[in-house]
Amino acid sequence: MSPTNADMHTARTHTESITTRDAAPLTPLSAAGAGTVPLVGADRVLGDGRGGPRLGIRRPNRTGRPPRDRSPQAKKTAKDWIWLGLAIVFGLLVAVPFILILINSFKSPADYNTSGPLMLPKELYFDGIVTFWERVDFPQKLWNSFIISGSVAVLAVALSVLNAYALGIGRVKYRTGILLLFLLADLIPQEALLYPLYYMFKGVGLYDTQLAIIIIFTVIQAAFGTYLLSSVFGTFPKEVLEAAALDGAGKLRTLVKVVLPISKGTLSVLLIFFFIWTWNEFLIPLTFLISNDNQTVPVAITTLQGDRLMDVTTTSASALLGVIPTLIFFLIFQRTLTRGITAGAVK
């Protein structure tokens, strides 16, 4: 019995509806780069109707959410948990001294004698902070440390850039030997520098001045900065320098317009480290700054302990006031520091 025209029309309509319904949600993978979202993690690959797979077309997830990453990299192994635990323990060990200083800074001497250094204070005691603040004129000491550390950081970075630009990019003879001298100068202990520096600055009339400390630490920090930046500038792309030379840029303009913008991450790291290192210096400022008006915060803490014989809680308060400025400075520039350290990780 042959099919009628009505039966053929019904079969054709049913076939078209199935084709339309199944083809509607399909998205070619090649269109993902043309502004559409690629269908990652599709349920299955559709067939082409002849038993073979239809390449490049996948059915999306029903929920519309991105699929879970079930790759081996997404699962944490026992080794990962061990490293995480070690990192937490190391962080706690680093934070223990600061926590002890913070606890004992707000503890009275009587409370310290009865409960010891590890117990929390029964009540907040602010006399230790007030006593140290008034005895040493802490705002003046804070300003002296800021002026010295800030000046050394800026001048040392500038001097390091000029030296490293000549050694790392410029054509200087005996480059390796000069870098070795900078490294050896940075490795000399400060105790060996006290005697000659004392007589040198005494002879030129700069003893007991902040300028002497700025000059000394600028040279010391610049030695390390020169050694570091010379290695960085030594790997600087020559194509960029040649392009700047073809555009008519001289050496100074190439340094300002090309080298410095590309190296600003490394320079920001050096600036932060130079500031913190100079802030925490003690031996040379103690030797060269004998006047009370020129002393820095670390020197003021020690001299007050020797002259007035402070109690433990006041000593903890003085240490807390000395740490807080550098901690605030580090938190402000933490993102800059992180970006500078990871600047060369990805090209």
Coordinates of C-alpha atoms in Angstrom, one line a residue:
M1 CA 0.0 0.0 0.0
S2 CA 1.6 3.3 -1.1
P3 CA 1.7 6.3 1.3
T4 CA -0.7 9.1 0.6
N5 CA 0.3 12.7 0.1
A6 CA -1.1 13.5 3.6
D7 CA 1.2 10.9 5.2
M8 CA 4.2 12.2 3.4
H9 CA 3.5 15.8 4.5
T10 CA 3.1 14.7 8.1
A11 CA 6.4 12.8 8.1
R12 CA 8.2 15.8 6.5
T13 CA 6.8 18.2 9.1
H14 CA 7.8 15.9 12.0
T15 CA 11.4 15.6 10.6
E16 CA 11.7 19.4 10.3
S17 CA 10.5 20.0 13.8
I18 CA 13.0 17.5 15.3
T19 CA 15.8 19.1 13.3
T20 CA 14.9 22.6 14.4
R21 CA 14.6 21.5 18.1
D22 CA 17.9 19.7 18.2
A23 CA 19.9 22.3 16.2
A24 CA 18.7 25.4 18.2
P25 CA 21.1 25.2 21.2
L26 CA 24.1 24.1 19.3
T27 CA 27.0 26.5 19.0
P28 CA 30.1 26.0 16.8
L29 CA 33.4 26.1 18.7
S30 CA 34.9 28.1 16.0
A31 CA 32.6 31.0 16.8
A32 CA 34.0 31.3 20.3
G33 CA 36.6 33.7 19.2
A34 CA 34.1 35.9 17.4
G35 CA 32.4 37.3 20.5
T36 CA 30.5 34.3 21.8
V37 CA 31.3 32.3 24.9
P38 CA 32.9 28.9 24.1
L39 CA 31.0 25.9 25.3
V40 CA 33.5 24.3 27.6
G41 CA 32.6 21.1 29.3
A42 CA 29.7 20.1 27.0
D43 CA 27.7 17.0 27.7
R44 CA 28.5 15.1 24.5
V45 CA 29.6 15.4 20.9
L46 CA 26.7 15.1 18.5
G47 CA 26.8 12.7 15.6
D48 CA 26.5 13.7 12.0
G49 CA 23.7 11.3 11.3
R50 CA 25.9 8.8 9.5
G51 CA 27.5 7.2 12.6
G52 CA 30.5 9.5 12.8
P53 CA 31.1 12.4 15.2
R54 CA 30.3 16.0 14.1
L55 CA 33.5 17.8 15.0
G56 CA 33.4 21.3 16.3
I57 CA 29.8 21.2 17.7
R58 CA 28.9 20.5 21.3
R59 CA 25.8 20.7 23.5
P60 CA 26.1 23.2 26.3
N61 CA 25.4 22.5 30.0
R62 CA 21.7 22.7 30.9
T63 CA 22.4 24.9 33.9
G64 CA 24.5 27.4 32.0
R65 CA 27.2 27.4 34.7
P66 CA 30.9 26.7 33.9
P67 CA 31.7 23.1 34.6
R68 CA 33.8 22.0 37.6
D69 CA 37.5 21.6 37.1
R70 CA 38.0 17.9 37.7
S71 CA 41.6 17.8 36.5
P72 CA 44.3 16.4 38.7
Q73 CA 45.7 20.0 39.2
A74 CA 42.5 21.1 40.9
K75 CA 42.8 18.5 43.7
K76 CA 45.1 19.3 46.6
T77 CA 47.5 16.5 47.4
A78 CA 49.0 15.6 50.8
K79 CA 52.1 17.5 49.8
D80 CA 50.2 20.7 49.2
W81 CA 48.6 20.5 52.6
I82 CA 52.0 19.9 54.2
W83 CA 53.4 23.0 52.5
L84 CA 50.4 25.0 53.6
G85 CA 50.8 23.9 57.2
L86 CA 54.5 24.8 57.2
A87 CA 53.7 28.2 55.8
I88 CA 51.1 28.8 58.5
V89 CA 53.6 27.7 61.2
F90 CA 56.3 29.9 59.8
G91 CA 54.0 32.9 59.7
L92 CA 53.0 32.4 63.3
L93 CA 56.7 32.1 64.4
V94 CA 57.4 35.4 62.6
A95 CA 54.4 37.1 64.3
V96 CA 55.2 35.9 67.8
P97 CA 57.7 38.7 68.7
F98 CA 55.3 41.4 67.5
I99 CA 52.4 39.8 69.4
L100 CA 54.5 39.8 72.6
I101 CA 55.4 43.4 72.2
L102 CA 51.8 44.3 71.5
I103 CA 50.6 42.5 74.7
N104 CA 53.2 43.9 77.0
S105 CA 52.9 47.4 75.7
F106 CA 49.5 47.7 77.3
K107 CA 50.4 45.9 80.6
S108 CA 51.2 47.6 83.8
P109 CA 54.5 46.8 85.6
A110 CA 52.5 45.1 88.5
D111 CA 50.5 43.1 86.0
Y112 CA 53.7 42.0 84.2
N113 CA 55.3 40.9 87.5
T114 CA 52.3 38.8 88.5
S115 CA 51.2 37.3 85.2
G116 CA 54.4 37.3 83.1
P117 CA 55.0 38.2 79.5
L118 CA 52.7 35.6 77.9
M119 CA 49.4 36.4 79.6
L120 CA 46.9 39.1 78.3
P121 CA 46.7 42.3 80.3
K122 CA 43.9 42.5 82.9
E123 CA 43.3 46.1 81.9
L124 CA 44.8 48.4 79.3
Y125 CA 47.7 50.5 80.6
F126 CA 48.8 53.4 78.5
D127 CA 51.3 55.1 80.8
G128 CA 54.2 53.2 79.2
I129 CA 53.4 54.7 75.8
V130 CA 52.8 58.1 77.2
T131 CA 56.1 58.0 79.2
F132 CA 58.2 57.0 76.3
W133 CA 56.5 59.6 74.0
E134 CA 57.3 62.4 76.3
R135 CA 60.8 61.4 77.4
V136 CA 62.3 61.1 74.0
D137 CA 60.2 63.6 72.1
F138 CA 59.1 60.9 69.8
P139 CA 57.6 63.1 67.0
Q140 CA 61.0 64.7 66.5
K141 CA 62.8 61.3 66.4
L142 CA 60.1 60.0 64.0
W143 CA 60.7 63.0 61.7
N144 CA 64.5 62.5 61.8
S145 CA 64.1 58.8 60.9
F146 CA 61.7 59.7 58.1
I147 CA 64.0 62.3 56.6
I148 CA 67.1 60.1 56.7
S149 CA 65.4 57.0 55.4
G150 CA 63.5 58.8 52.7
S151 CA 66.5 60.7 51.5
V152 CA 68.7 57.6 51.4
A153 CA 66.1 55.5 49.6
V154 CA 65.6 58.1 46.8
L155 CA 69.3 59.0 46.4
A156 CA 70.5 55.4 46.5
V157 CA 68.0 54.3 43.8
A158 CA 69.0 57.2 41.6
L159 CA 72.7 56.5 42.0
S160 CA 72.1 52.8 41.4
V161 CA 70.2 53.5 38.2
L162 CA 73.0 55.7 36.8
N163 CA 75.7 53.2 37.7
A164 CA 73.8 50.2 36.5
Y165 CA 72.9 51.9 33.2
A166 CA 76.5 52.5 32.5
L167 CA 77.6 49.0 33.5
G168 CA 74.6 47.0 32.3
I169 CA 73.7 48.7 29.1
G170 CA 76.7 51.0 28.3
R171 CA 80.0 49.8 27.0
V172 CA 82.3 49.9 30.0
K173 CA 85.5 48.0 30.1
Y174 CA 86.2 45.6 32.9
R175 CA 82.5 45.5 33.7
T176 CA 82.8 42.2 35.6
G177 CA 85.6 43.5 37.8
I178 CA 83.8 46.7 38.6
L179 CA 80.7 44.7 39.6
L180 CA 82.8 42.5 41.8
L181 CA 84.1 45.6 43.6
F182 CA 80.6 46.8 44.3
L183 CA 79.7 43.4 45.7
L184 CA 82.8 43.4 47.9
A185 CA 82.0 46.9 49.1
D186 CA 78.5 45.7 50.1
L187 CA 79.9 42.8 52.0
I188 CA 82.2 44.8 54.3
P189 CA 80.8 44.8 57.8
Q190 CA 79.8 48.2 59.3
E191 CA 82.1 47.7 62.3
A192 CA 85.1 47.9 59.9
L193 CA 83.9 51.3 58.6
L194 CA 83.4 53.1 61.9
Y195 CA 87.0 54.1 62.5
P196 CA 87.8 55.6 59.1
L197 CA 84.4 57.2 58.6
Y198 CA 84.6 58.8 62.1
Y199 CA 87.8 60.6 61.3
M200 CA 86.8 61.5 57.7
F201 CA 83.5 63.2 58.8
K202 CA 85.2 64.7 61.8
G203 CA 87.8 66.3 59.6
V204 CA 85.2 67.8 57.1
G205 CA 82.9 69.1 59.9
L206 CA 80.0 66.7 59.2
Y207 CA 80.2 64.7 62.4
D208 CA 76.9 64.6 64.4
T209 CA 74.8 65.7 61.4
Q210 CA 72.1 63.9 59.6
L211 CA 73.9 64.6 56.3
A212 CA 76.7 62.3 57.3
I213 CA 74.3 59.4 57.9
I214 CA 72.6 60.1 54.6
I215 CA 75.9 60.1 52.7
I216 CA 77.1 56.9 54.3
F217 CA 73.9 54.8 53.8
T218 CA 73.4 56.2 50.3
V219 CA 76.8 54.8 49.3
I220 CA 76.2 51.5 51.1
Q221 CA 72.7 50.9 49.7
A222 CA 73.8 52.0 46.2
A223 CA 76.5 49.4 46.1
F224 CA 73.8 46.7 46.5
G225 CA 71.4 48.4 44.1
T226 CA 74.1 48.8 41.4
Y227 CA 75.0 45.1 41.6
L228 CA 71.3 44.1 41.3
L229 CA 70.2 46.5 38.6
S230 CA 73.3 45.8 36.5
S231 CA 72.1 42.2 36.2
V232 CA 68.6 43.4 35.3
F233 CA 69.8 46.0 32.7
G234 CA 72.2 43.4 31.2
T235 CA 69.2 41.4 30.0
F236 CA 67.4 44.5 28.6
P237 CA 66.0 43.9 25.1
K238 CA 68.5 45.3 22.6
E239 CA 65.7 45.8 20.0
V240 CA 64.1 48.4 22.2
L241 CA 67.3 50.3 22.6
E242 CA 68.0 50.2 18.9
A243 CA 64.5 51.4 18.1
A244 CA 65.0 54.4 20.5
A245 CA 68.4 55.2 18.9
L246 CA 66.8 55.1 15.4
D247 CA 64.2 57.6 16.6
G248 CA 67.0 60.0 17.6
A249 CA 66.9 59.5 21.4
G250 CA 70.2 60.0 23.1
K251 CA 71.5 58.1 26.1
L252 CA 69.9 60.3 28.7
R253 CA 66.5 60.3 26.9
T254 CA 66.7 56.5 26.4
L255 CA 67.2 56.1 30.1
V256 CA 64.3 58.4 31.1
K257 CA 61.8 57.5 28.4
V258 CA 62.5 53.8 27.8
V259 CA 64.6 52.1 30.6
L260 CA 63.0 53.7 33.7
P261 CA 59.3 53.1 32.7
I262 CA 60.0 49.4 31.9
S263 CA 62.1 48.9 35.1
K264 CA 59.7 50.8 37.5
G265 CA 58.7 47.6 39.2
T266 CA 62.2 46.7 40.2
L267 CA 63.0 50.3 41.2
S268 CA 59.9 50.4 43.5
V269 CA 61.1 47.3 45.3
L270 CA 64.5 48.8 45.8
L271 CA 63.0 52.0 47.1
I272 CA 60.9 50.2 49.7
F273 CA 63.7 48.0 50.9
F274 CA 66.2 50.8 51.1
F275 CA 63.7 52.8 53.2
I276 CA 63.1 49.9 55.7
W277 CA 66.7 48.9 55.9
T278 CA 67.9 52.5 56.7
W279 CA 65.1 53.0 59.2
N280 CA 66.2 49.9 61.2
E281 CA 69.9 50.8 61.2
F282 CA 71.4 51.3 64.6
L283 CA 75.2 51.0 64.9
I284 CA 76.3 53.9 62.6
P285 CA 73.5 56.3 63.7
L286 CA 74.4 55.5 67.3
T287 CA 78.1 56.4 66.6
F288 CA 77.6 59.5 64.5
L289 CA 74.4 61.1 66.1
I290 CA 75.3 62.1 69.6
S291 CA 73.0 65.1 69.9
N292 CA 69.5 64.4 71.1
D293 CA 67.9 66.5 68.4
N294 CA 69.5 64.5 65.6
Q295 CA 68.8 60.9 66.8
T296 CA 66.6 58.4 65.1
V297 CA 64.0 56.2 66.7
P298 CA 66.2 53.1 67.2
V299 CA 68.9 55.2 68.8
A300 CA 66.4 57.0 71.0
I301 CA 65.0 53.7 72.3
T302 CA 68.5 52.4 73.4
T303 CA 69.8 55.7 74.9
L304 CA 66.7 56.1 77.0
Q305 CA 67.1 52.6 78.3
G306 CA 70.6 53.3 79.4
D307 CA 69.9 56.7 81.0
R308 CA 66.6 56.2 82.6
L309 CA 66.5 52.4 83.2
M310 CA 62.9 51.9 81.9
D311 CA 60.7 49.1 83.0
V312 CA 59.8 46.2 80.7
T313 CA 56.4 47.5 79.8
T314 CA 57.8 50.9 78.8
T315 CA 60.5 49.2 76.8
S316 CA 57.8 47.2 75.0
A317 CA 55.9 50.4 74.3
S318 CA 59.0 52.0 72.8
A319 CA 59.6 49.0 70.6
L320 CA 55.9 49.1 69.5
L321 CA 56.1 52.8 68.5
G322 CA 59.3 52.1 66.6
V323 CA 57.8 49.2 64.6
I324 CA 54.5 50.8 63.8
P325 CA 55.8 53.4 61.2
T326 CA 57.6 50.8 59.2
L327 CA 54.6 48.4 59.4
I328 CA 52.3 51.2 58.1
F329 CA 54.8 52.0 55.3
F330 CA 55.0 48.3 54.3
L331 CA 51.2 47.9 54.2
I332 CA 50.8 51.1 52.1
F333 CA 53.2 49.9 49.5
Q334 CA 52.5 46.1 49.8
R335 CA 50.8 46.0 46.4
T336 CA 53.6 47.9 44.8
L337 CA 56.1 45.5 46.3
T338 CA 54.2 42.5 45.1
R339 CA 53.9 43.8 41.6
G340 CA 57.6 44.7 41.5
I341 CA 58.7 41.2 42.7
T342 CA 56.5 39.4 40.2
A343 CA 57.1 41.9 37.3
G344 CA 59.5 39.6 35.5
A345 CA 57.7 36.3 36.1
V346 CA 55.5 36.6 33.0
K347 CA 56.7 38.0 29.7

